[in-house]
CSV table of C-alpha atoms in Angstrom, one decimal:
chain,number,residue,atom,x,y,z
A,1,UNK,CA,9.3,88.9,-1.2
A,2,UNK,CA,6.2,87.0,-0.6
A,3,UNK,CA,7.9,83.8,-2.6
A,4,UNK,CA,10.5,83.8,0.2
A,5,UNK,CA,8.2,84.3,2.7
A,6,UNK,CA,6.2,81.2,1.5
A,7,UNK,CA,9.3,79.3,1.0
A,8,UNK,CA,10.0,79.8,4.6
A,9,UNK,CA,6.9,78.7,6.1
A,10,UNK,CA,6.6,75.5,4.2
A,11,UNK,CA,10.6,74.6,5.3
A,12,UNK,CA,9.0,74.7,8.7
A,13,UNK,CA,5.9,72.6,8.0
A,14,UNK,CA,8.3,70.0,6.3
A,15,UNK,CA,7.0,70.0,2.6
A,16,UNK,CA,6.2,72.8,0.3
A,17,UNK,CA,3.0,70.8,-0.9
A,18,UNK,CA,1.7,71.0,2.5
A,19,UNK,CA,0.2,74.6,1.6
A,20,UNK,CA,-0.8,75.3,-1.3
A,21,UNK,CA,-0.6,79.0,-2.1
A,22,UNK,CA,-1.8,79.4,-5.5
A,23,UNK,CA,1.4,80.5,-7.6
A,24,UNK,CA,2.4,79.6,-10.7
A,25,UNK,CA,4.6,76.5,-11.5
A,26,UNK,CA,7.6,78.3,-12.3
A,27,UNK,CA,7.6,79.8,-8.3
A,28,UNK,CA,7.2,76.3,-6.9
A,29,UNK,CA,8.2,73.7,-8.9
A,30,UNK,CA,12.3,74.0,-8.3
A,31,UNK,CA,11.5,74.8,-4.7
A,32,UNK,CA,9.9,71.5,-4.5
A,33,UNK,CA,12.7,69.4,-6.5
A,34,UNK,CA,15.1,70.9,-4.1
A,35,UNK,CA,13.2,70.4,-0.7
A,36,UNK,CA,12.8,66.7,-2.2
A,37,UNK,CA,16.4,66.2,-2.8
A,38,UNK,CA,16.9,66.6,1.3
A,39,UNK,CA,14.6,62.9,1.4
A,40,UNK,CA,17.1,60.7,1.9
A,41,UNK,CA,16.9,56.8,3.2
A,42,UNK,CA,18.9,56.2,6.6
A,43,UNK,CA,17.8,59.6,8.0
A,44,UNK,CA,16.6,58.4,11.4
A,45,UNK,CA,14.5,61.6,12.5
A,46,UNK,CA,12.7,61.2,9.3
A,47,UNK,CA,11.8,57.6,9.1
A,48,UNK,CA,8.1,58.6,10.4
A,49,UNK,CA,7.6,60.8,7.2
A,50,UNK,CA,9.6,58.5,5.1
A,51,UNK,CA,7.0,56.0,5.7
A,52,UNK,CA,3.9,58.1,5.4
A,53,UNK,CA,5.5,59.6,2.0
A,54,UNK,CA,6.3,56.3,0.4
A,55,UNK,CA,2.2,55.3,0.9
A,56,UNK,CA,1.1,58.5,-0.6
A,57,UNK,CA,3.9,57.8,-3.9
A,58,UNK,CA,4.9,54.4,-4.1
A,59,UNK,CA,5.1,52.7,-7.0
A,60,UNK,CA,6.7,50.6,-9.7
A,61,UNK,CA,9.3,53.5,-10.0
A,62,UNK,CA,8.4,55.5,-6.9
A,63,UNK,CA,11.4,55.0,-4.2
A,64,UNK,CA,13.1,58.0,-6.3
A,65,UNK,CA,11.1,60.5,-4.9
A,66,UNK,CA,12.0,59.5,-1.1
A,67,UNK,CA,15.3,58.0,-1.7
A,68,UNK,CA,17.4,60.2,-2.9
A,69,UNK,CA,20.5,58.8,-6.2
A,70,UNK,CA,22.8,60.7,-4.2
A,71,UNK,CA,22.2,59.3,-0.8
A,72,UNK,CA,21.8,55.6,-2.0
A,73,UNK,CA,24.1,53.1,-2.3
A,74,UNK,CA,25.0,51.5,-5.4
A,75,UNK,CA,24.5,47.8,-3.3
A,76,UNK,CA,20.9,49.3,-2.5
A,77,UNK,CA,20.0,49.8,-5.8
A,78,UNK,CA,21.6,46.6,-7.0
A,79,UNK,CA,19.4,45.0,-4.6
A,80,UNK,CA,16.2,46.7,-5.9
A,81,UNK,CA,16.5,45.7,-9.1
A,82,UNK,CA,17.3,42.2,-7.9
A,83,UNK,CA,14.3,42.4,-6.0
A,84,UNK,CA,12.3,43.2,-9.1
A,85,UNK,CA,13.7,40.9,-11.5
A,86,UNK,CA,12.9,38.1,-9.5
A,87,UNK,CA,9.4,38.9,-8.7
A,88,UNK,CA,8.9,39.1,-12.5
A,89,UNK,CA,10.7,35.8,-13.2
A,90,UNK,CA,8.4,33.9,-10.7
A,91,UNK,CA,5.5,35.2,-12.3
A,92,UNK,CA,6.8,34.2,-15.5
A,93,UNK,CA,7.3,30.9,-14.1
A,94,UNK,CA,4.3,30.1,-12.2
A,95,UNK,CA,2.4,30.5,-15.8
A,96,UNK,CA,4.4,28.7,-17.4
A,97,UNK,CA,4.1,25.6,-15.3
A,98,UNK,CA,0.4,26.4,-14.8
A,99,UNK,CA,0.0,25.8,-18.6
A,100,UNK,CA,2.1,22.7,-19.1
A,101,UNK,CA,0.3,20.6,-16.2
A,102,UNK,CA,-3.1,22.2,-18.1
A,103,UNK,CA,-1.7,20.3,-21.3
A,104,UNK,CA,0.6,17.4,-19.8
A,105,UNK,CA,-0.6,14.3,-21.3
A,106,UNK,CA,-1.8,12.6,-17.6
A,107,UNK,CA,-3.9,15.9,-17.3
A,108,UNK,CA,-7.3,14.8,-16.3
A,109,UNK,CA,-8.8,17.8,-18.1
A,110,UNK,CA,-7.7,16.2,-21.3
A,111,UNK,CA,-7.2,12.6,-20.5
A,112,UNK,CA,-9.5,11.4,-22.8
A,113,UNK,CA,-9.2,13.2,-25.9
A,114,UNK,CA,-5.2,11.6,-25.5
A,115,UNK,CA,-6.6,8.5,-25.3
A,116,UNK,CA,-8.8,9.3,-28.0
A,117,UNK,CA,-5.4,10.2,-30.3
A,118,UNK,CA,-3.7,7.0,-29.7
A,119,UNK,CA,-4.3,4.7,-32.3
A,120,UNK,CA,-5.5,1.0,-31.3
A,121,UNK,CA,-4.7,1.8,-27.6
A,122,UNK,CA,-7.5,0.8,-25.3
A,123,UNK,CA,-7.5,-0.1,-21.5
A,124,UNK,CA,-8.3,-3.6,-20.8
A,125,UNK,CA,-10.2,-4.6,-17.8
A,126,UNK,CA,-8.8,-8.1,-18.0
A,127,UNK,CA,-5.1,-6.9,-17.6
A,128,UNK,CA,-5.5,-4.4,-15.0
A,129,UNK,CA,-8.1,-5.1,-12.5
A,130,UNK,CA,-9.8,-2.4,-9.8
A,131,UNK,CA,-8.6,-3.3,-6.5
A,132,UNK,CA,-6.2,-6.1,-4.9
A,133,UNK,CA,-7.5,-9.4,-3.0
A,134,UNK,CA,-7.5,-8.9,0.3
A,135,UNK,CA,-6.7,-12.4,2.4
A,136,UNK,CA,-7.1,-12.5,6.1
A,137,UNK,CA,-6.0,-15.4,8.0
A,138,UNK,CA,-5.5,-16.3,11.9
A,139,UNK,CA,-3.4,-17.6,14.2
A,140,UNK,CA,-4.4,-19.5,16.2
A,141,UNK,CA,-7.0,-21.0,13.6
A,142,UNK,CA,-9.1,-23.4,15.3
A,143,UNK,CA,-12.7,-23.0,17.0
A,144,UNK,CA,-11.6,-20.9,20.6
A,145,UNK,CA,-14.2,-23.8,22.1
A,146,UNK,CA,-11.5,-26.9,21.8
A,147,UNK,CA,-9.9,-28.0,25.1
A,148,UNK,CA,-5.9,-28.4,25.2
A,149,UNK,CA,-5.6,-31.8,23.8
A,150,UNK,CA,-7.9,-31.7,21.2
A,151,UNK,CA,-6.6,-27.9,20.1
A,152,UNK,CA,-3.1,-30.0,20.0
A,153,UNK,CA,-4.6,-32.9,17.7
A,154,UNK,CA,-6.1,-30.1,14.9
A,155,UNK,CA,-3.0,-28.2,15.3
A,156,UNK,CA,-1.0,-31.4,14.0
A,157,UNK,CA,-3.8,-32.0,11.4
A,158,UNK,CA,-2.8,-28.8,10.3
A,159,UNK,CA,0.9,-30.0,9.3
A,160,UNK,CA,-1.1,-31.4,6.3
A,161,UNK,CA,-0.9,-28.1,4.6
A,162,UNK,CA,2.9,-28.6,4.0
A,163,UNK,CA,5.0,-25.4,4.3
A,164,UNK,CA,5.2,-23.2,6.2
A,165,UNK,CA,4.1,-25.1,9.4
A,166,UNK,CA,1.9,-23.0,10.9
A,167,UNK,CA,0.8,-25.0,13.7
A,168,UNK,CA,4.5,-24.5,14.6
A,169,UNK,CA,6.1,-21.8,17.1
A,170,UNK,CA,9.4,-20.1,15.9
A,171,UNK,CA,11.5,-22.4,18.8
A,172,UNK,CA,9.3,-25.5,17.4
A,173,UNK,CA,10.9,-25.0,14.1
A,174,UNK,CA,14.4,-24.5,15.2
A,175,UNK,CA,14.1,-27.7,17.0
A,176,UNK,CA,12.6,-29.4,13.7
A,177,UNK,CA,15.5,-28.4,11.6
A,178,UNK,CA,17.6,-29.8,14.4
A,179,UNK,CA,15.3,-33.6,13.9
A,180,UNK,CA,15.6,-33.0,10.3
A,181,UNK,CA,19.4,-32.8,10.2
A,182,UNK,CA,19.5,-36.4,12.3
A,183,UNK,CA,18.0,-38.4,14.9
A,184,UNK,CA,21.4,-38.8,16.9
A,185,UNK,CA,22.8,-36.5,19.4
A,186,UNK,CA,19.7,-34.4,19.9
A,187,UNK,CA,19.5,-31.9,22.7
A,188,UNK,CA,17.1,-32.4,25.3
A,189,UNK,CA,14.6,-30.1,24.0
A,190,UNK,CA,14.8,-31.6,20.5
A,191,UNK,CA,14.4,-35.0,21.9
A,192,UNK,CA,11.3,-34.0,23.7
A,193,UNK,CA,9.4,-32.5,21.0
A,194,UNK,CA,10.4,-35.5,19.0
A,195,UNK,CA,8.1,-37.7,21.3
A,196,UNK,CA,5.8,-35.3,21.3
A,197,UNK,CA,5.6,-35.1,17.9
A,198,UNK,CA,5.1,-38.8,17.6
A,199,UNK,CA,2.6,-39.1,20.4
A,200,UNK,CA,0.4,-36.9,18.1
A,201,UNK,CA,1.2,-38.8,15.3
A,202,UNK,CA,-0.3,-41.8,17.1
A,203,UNK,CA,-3.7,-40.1,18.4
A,204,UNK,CA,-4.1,-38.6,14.8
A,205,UNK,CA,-4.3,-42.4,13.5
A,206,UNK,CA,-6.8,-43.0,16.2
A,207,UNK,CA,-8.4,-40.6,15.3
A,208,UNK,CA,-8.5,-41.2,11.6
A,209,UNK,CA,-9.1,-45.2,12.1
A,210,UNK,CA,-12.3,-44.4,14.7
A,211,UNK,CA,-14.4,-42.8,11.4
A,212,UNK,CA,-15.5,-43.9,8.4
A,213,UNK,CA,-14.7,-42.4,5.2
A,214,UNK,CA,-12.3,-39.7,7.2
A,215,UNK,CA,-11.6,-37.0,5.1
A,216,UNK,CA,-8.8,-34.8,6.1
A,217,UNK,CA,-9.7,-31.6,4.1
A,218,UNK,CA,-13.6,-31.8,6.1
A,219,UNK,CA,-11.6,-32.3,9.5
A,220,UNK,CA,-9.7,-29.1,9.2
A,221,UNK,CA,-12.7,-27.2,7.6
A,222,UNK,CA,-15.3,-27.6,10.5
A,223,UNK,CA,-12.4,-27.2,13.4
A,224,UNK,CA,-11.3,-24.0,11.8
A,225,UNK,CA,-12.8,-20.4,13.2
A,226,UNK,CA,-16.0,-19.8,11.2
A,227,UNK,CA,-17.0,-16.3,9.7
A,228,UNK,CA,-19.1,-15.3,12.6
A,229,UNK,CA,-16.5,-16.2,15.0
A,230,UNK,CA,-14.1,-14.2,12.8
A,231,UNK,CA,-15.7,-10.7,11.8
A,232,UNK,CA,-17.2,-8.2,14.3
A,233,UNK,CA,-18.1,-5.8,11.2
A,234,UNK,CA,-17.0,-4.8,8.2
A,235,UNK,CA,-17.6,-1.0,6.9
A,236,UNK,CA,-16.8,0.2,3.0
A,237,UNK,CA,-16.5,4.0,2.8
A,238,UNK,CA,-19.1,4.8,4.8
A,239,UNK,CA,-21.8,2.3,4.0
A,240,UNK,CA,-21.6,-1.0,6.6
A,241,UNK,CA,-21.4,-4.7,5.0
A,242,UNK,CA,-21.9,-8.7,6.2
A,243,UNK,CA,-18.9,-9.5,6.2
A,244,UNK,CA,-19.6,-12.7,6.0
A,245,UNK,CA,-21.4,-11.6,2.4
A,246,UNK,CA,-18.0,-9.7,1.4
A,247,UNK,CA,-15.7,-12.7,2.4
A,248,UNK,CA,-15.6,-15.8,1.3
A,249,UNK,CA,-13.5,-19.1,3.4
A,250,UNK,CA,-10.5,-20.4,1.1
A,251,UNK,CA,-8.3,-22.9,2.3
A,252,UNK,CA,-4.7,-21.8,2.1
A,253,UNK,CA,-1.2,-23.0,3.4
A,254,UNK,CA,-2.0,-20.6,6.2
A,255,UNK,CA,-5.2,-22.6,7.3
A,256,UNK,CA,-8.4,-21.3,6.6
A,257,UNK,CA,-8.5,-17.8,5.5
A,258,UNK,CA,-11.2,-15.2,4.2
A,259,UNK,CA,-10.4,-13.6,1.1
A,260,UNK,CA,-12.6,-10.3,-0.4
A,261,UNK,CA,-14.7,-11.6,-2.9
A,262,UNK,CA,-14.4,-10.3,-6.8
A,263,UNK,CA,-18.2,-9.4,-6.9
A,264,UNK,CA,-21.1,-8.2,-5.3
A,265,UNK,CA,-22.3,-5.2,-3.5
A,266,UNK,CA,-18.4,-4.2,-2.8
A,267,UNK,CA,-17.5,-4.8,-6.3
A,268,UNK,CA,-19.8,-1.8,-7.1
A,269,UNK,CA,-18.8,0.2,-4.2
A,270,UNK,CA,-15.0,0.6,-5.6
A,271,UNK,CA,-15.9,0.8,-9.1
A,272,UNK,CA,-17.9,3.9,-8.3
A,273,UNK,CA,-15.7,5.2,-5.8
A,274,UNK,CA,-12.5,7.4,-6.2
A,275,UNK,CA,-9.3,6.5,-7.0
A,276,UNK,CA,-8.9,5.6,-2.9
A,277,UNK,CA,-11.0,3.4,-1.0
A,278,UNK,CA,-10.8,2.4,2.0
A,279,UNK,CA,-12.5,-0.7,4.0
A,280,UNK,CA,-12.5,-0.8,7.6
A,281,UNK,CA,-13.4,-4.3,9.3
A,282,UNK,CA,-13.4,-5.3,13.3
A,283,UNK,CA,-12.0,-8.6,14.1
A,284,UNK,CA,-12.6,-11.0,17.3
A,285,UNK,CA,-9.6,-11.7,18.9
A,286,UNK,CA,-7.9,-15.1,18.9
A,287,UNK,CA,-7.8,-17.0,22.2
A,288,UNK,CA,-4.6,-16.5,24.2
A,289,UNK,CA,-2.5,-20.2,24.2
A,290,UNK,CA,0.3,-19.3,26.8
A,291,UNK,CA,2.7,-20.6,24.4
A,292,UNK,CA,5.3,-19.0,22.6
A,293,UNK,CA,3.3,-19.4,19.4
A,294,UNK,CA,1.9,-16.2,17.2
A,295,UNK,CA,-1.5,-14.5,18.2
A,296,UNK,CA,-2.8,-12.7,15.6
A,297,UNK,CA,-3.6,-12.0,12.0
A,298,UNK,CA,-1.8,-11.9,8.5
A,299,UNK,CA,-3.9,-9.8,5.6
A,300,UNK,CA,-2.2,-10.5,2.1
A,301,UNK,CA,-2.9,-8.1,-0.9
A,302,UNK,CA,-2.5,-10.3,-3.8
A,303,UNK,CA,-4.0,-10.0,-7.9
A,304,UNK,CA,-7.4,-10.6,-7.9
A,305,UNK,CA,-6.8,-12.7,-11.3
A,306,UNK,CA,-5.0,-15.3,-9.6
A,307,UNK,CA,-6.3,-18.4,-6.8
A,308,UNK,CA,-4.0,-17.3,-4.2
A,309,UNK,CA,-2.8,-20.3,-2.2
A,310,UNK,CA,0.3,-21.0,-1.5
A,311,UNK,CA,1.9,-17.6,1.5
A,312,UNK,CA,4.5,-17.1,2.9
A,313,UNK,CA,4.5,-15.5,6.4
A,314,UNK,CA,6.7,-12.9,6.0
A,315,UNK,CA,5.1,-11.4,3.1
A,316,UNK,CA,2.0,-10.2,4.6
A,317,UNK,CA,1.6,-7.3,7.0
A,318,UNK,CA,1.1,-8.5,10.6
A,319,UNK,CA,-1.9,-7.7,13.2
A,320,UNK,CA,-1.1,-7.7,16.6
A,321,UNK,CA,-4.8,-8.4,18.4
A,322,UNK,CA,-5.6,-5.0,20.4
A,323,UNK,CA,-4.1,-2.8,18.1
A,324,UNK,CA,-6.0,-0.1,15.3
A,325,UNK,CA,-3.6,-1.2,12.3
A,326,UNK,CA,-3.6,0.8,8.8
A,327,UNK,CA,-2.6,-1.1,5.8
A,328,UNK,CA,-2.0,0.9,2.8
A,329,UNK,CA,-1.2,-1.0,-0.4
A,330,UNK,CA,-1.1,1.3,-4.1
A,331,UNK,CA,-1.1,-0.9,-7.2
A,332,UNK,CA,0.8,0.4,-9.9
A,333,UNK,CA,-0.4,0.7,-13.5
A,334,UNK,CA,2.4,0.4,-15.9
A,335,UNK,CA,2.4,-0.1,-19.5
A,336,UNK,CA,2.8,-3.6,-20.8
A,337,UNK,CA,6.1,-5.0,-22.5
A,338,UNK,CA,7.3,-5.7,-26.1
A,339,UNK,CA,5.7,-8.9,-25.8
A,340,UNK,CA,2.1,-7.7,-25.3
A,341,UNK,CA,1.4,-10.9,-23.1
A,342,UNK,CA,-1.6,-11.3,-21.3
A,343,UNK,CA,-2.1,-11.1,-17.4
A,344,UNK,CA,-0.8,-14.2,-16.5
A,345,UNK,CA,3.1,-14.3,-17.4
A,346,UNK,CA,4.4,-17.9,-17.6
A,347,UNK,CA,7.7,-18.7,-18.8
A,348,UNK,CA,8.8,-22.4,-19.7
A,349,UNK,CA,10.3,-23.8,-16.8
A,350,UNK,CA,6.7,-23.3,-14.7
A,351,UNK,CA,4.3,-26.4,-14.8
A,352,UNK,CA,1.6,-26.5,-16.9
A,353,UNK,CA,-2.0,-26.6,-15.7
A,354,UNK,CA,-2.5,-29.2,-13.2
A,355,UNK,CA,-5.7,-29.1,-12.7
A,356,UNK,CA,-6.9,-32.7,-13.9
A,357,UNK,CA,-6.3,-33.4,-17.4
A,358,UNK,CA,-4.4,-30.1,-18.4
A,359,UNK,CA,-7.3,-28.8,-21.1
A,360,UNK,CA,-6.0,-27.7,-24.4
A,361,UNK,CA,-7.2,-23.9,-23.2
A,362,UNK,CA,-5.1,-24.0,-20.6
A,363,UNK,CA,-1.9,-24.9,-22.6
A,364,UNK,CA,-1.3,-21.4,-23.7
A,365,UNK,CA,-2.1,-19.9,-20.3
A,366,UNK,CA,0.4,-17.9,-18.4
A,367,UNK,CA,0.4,-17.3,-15.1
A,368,UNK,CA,2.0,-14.9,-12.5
A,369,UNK,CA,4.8,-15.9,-10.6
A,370,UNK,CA,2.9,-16.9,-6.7
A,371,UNK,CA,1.2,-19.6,-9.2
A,372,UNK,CA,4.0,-20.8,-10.9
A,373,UNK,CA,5.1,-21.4,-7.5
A,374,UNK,CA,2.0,-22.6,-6.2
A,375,UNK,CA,2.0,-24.8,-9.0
A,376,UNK,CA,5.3,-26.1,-8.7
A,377,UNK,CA,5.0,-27.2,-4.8
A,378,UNK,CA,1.9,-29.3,-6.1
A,379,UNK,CA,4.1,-30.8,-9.2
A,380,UNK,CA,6.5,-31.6,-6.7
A,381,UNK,CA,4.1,-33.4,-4.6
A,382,UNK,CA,2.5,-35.2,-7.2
A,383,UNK,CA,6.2,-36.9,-8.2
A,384,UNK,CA,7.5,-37.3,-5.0
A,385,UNK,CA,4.0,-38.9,-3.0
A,386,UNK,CA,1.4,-39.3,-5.5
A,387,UNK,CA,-0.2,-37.3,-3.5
A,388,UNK,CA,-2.1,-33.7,-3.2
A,389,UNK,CA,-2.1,-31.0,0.0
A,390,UNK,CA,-5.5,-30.8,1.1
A,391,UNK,CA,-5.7,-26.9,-0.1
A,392,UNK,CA,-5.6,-27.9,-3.7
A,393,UNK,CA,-9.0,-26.8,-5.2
A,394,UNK,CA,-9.6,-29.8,-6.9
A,395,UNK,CA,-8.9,-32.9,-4.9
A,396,UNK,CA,-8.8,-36.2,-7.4
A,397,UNK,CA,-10.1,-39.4,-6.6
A,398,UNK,CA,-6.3,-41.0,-7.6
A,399,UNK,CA,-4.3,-38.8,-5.4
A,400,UNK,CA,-3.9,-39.6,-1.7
A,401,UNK,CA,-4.4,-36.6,0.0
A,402,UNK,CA,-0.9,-35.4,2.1
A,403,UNK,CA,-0.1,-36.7,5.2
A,404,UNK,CA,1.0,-34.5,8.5
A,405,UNK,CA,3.6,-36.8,9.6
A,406,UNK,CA,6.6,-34.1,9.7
A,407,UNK,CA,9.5,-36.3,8.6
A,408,UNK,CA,6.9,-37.1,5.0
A,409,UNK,CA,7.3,-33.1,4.5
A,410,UNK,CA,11.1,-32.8,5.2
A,411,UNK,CA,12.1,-35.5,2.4
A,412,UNK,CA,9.7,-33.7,-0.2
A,413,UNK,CA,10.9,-30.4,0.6
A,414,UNK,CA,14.2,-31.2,-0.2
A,415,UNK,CA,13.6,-30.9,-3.7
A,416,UNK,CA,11.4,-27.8,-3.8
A,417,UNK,CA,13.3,-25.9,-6.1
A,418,UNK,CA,11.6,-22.1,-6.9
A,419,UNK,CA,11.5,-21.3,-10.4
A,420,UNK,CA,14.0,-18.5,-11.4
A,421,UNK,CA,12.4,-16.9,-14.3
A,422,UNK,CA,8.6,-15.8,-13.9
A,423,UNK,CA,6.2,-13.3,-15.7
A,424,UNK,CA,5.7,-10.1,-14.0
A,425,UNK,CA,2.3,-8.3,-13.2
A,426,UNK,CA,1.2,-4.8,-13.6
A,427,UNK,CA,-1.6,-3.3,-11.7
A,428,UNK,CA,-3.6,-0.4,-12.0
A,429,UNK,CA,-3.2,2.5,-9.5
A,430,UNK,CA,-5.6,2.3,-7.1
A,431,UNK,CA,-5.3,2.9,-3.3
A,432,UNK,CA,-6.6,1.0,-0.7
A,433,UNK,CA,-6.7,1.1,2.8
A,434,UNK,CA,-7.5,-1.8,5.4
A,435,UNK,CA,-8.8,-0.7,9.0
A,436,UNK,CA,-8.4,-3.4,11.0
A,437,UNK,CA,-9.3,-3.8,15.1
A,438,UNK,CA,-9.7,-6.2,17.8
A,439,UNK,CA,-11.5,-6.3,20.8
């Protein structure tokens, strides 16, 4: 009597373990198992208990004792189990891949005992080197100081340097490929620059006649922009440089340039920095022309084993003055070929060494591809003018130095002729980013 009693007070208070009235298991123990079996999921009026229950129970296998078999589906308890195998199989997963990136061979845990394990295999400083050159160059590239007609005389000076034509706005060299097809039938405009053209021609002989012992190379080095006149200041990482101690002038197809130099105080700065490094360097902005001619700079990123010379305008990333531009450049390590050669690549239809009397060291030297083609445009010149651009590094007494009459250039071009095979280069990974700004 008092078992039904107690049954019917805890029906009322909603669970039988709500009181506990101190009988024995065999009294309460089915009554329990039965109120249980009235738990079911879906039961709207109960979804308050449901809730509280199932943080008092849950657990791995706890939804039985609020979700009733009988009142859940089978597409519920497929997606349970679902549920569960998954969870397990990510787990599983997420060790597993935790573990093979601990012992992957590029693992920087373990690098070096790998490197350690290959016989013979050593890096080589020679073959793949810390950081690119960095070349800046500007256009215009004379002193901002010049008036109009002299700026015009150093600009045609400046035809010297061969290919590309700098001095040279895109329209000017439409027109010239119009001159160099033939004299007759010109257009107006062609027929106009033509004078003009040969009007310089005549106050650049004037010029040269009026001093002794001109020397073309010297003219175009003092009438270029100087290092002071170029570089506001330069910052590595955090720590600011002279620029003017970082960069060195080098005389290039695309005038005078600054290139990063391969030692020093910045050399020490990337070797102990991380794998990226970043420089940051403010540059003066070049004087406005009104002419449809560029303004701004070019930076190339080129191997630091190699004299870069000879560019081409389109392969270096652009500067427009009065902008914040970010250059990024990664250099690649790969492993070297079959072949094992050495830095410079040089297959058999490049040049040798010009350089004078073409040493017996030099024989077996290869080169990458910009010199093969840097030595090629000098090869050319040297058959077709006995003569040598004033960038070459070494200027010989027996070569006359190039001319900057135009029509000179447009019969030796005509057989320039780029070498189709060339050695390839590999470069170690290394990130760096240029900062550049005007004012």
């Amino acid at each position: 009597m008092s078992s039904s009693k107690g049954y019917a007070w805890n029906a009322k208070l909603g669970h039988p373990s709500d009181l506990d009235w101190g009988l024995p298991a065999p009294h309460t123990t089915p009554k329990i198992e039965e109120e249980e079996s009235s738990w079911n999921c879906g039961n709207a009026k109960k979804r308050r208990q449901l809730v509280e229950r199932f943080a008092q129970t849950s657990s791995v296998h706890g939804t039985h004792f609020i979700c009733s078999k009988k009142n859940t589906s089978r597409l519920i308890k497929f997606l349970y189990r679902l549920l569960f195998v998954v969870c397990i199989l990510s787990v599983i997963s997420n060790v597993t891949i935790l573990l093979l990136e601990a012992f992957d061979k590029e693992s920087t845990f373990i690098n070096s005992i790998n490197k350690d394990i290959e016989l013979g295999k050593e890096e080589d400083p020679e073959y793949f080197p810390d950081y690119p050159r960095i070349t800046l160059c500007r256009k215009p590239f004379f002193k901002p100081e010049f008036n109009k007609s002299y700026s015009e005389l150093v600009e045609y000076s400046y035809l010297a340097l061969g290919y590309p034509f700098i001095p040279f706005s895109p329209e000017e060299v439409s027109l010239i490929v119009e001159i160099s097809a033939g004299e007759s039938n010109l257009s107006a405009p062609a027929s106009e620059f033509l004078k003009y053209l040969e009007d310089m021609d005549k106050e650049y002989q004037k010029l040269k006649n009026s001093t002794e012992n001109f020397n073309l190379r010297e003219f175009v080095y003092e009438n270029s922009v100087r290092c002071d006149d170029f570089f506001l200041y330069c910052i590595a990482l955090v720590f600011p440089l002279n620029c003017c101690d970082i960069f060195r002038p080098v005389l290039t197809s695309m005038g005078l340039c600054y290139a990063l130099r391969d030692h020093g105080d910045i050399l020490q700065l990337i070797r102990q920095s991380p794998i990226e490094f970043s420089v940051i360097i403010d540059l003066v902005s070049p004087p406005h022309l009104n002419r449809s001619t560029e303004e701004g700079f070019n930076v190339f990123l080129t191997d630091p084993k190699e004299e870069a010379l000879l560019f081409q305008p389109s392969e270096g990333q652009k500067i427009v003055p009065g902008l914040v531009t970010t250059v990024n450049v990664q250099l690649v390590k790969t492993e070297r070929n079959a072949l094992h050669r050495p830095w410079h690549g040089l297959t058999e239809n490049c040049p040798r060494f010009p350089f004078g009397g073409d040493p017996p060291e030099q024989r077996t030297q290869r080169y990458t591809h910009r010199i093969c083609d840097t030595f090629s445009f000098f090869h050319i010149l040297r058959n077709a003018c006995n003569c040598e651009s004033i960038f070459f590094p070494v200027m010989l007494s027996s070569q006359a130095p190039l001319k900057p009459n135009l029509f000179f250039h447009l019969r030796i071009l005509q057989s320039w002729k780029v070498p189709q095979e060339r050695g390839g280069i590999s470069m170690q990974s290394r990130k760096t980013t240029l900062i550049l700004s005007r004012i």
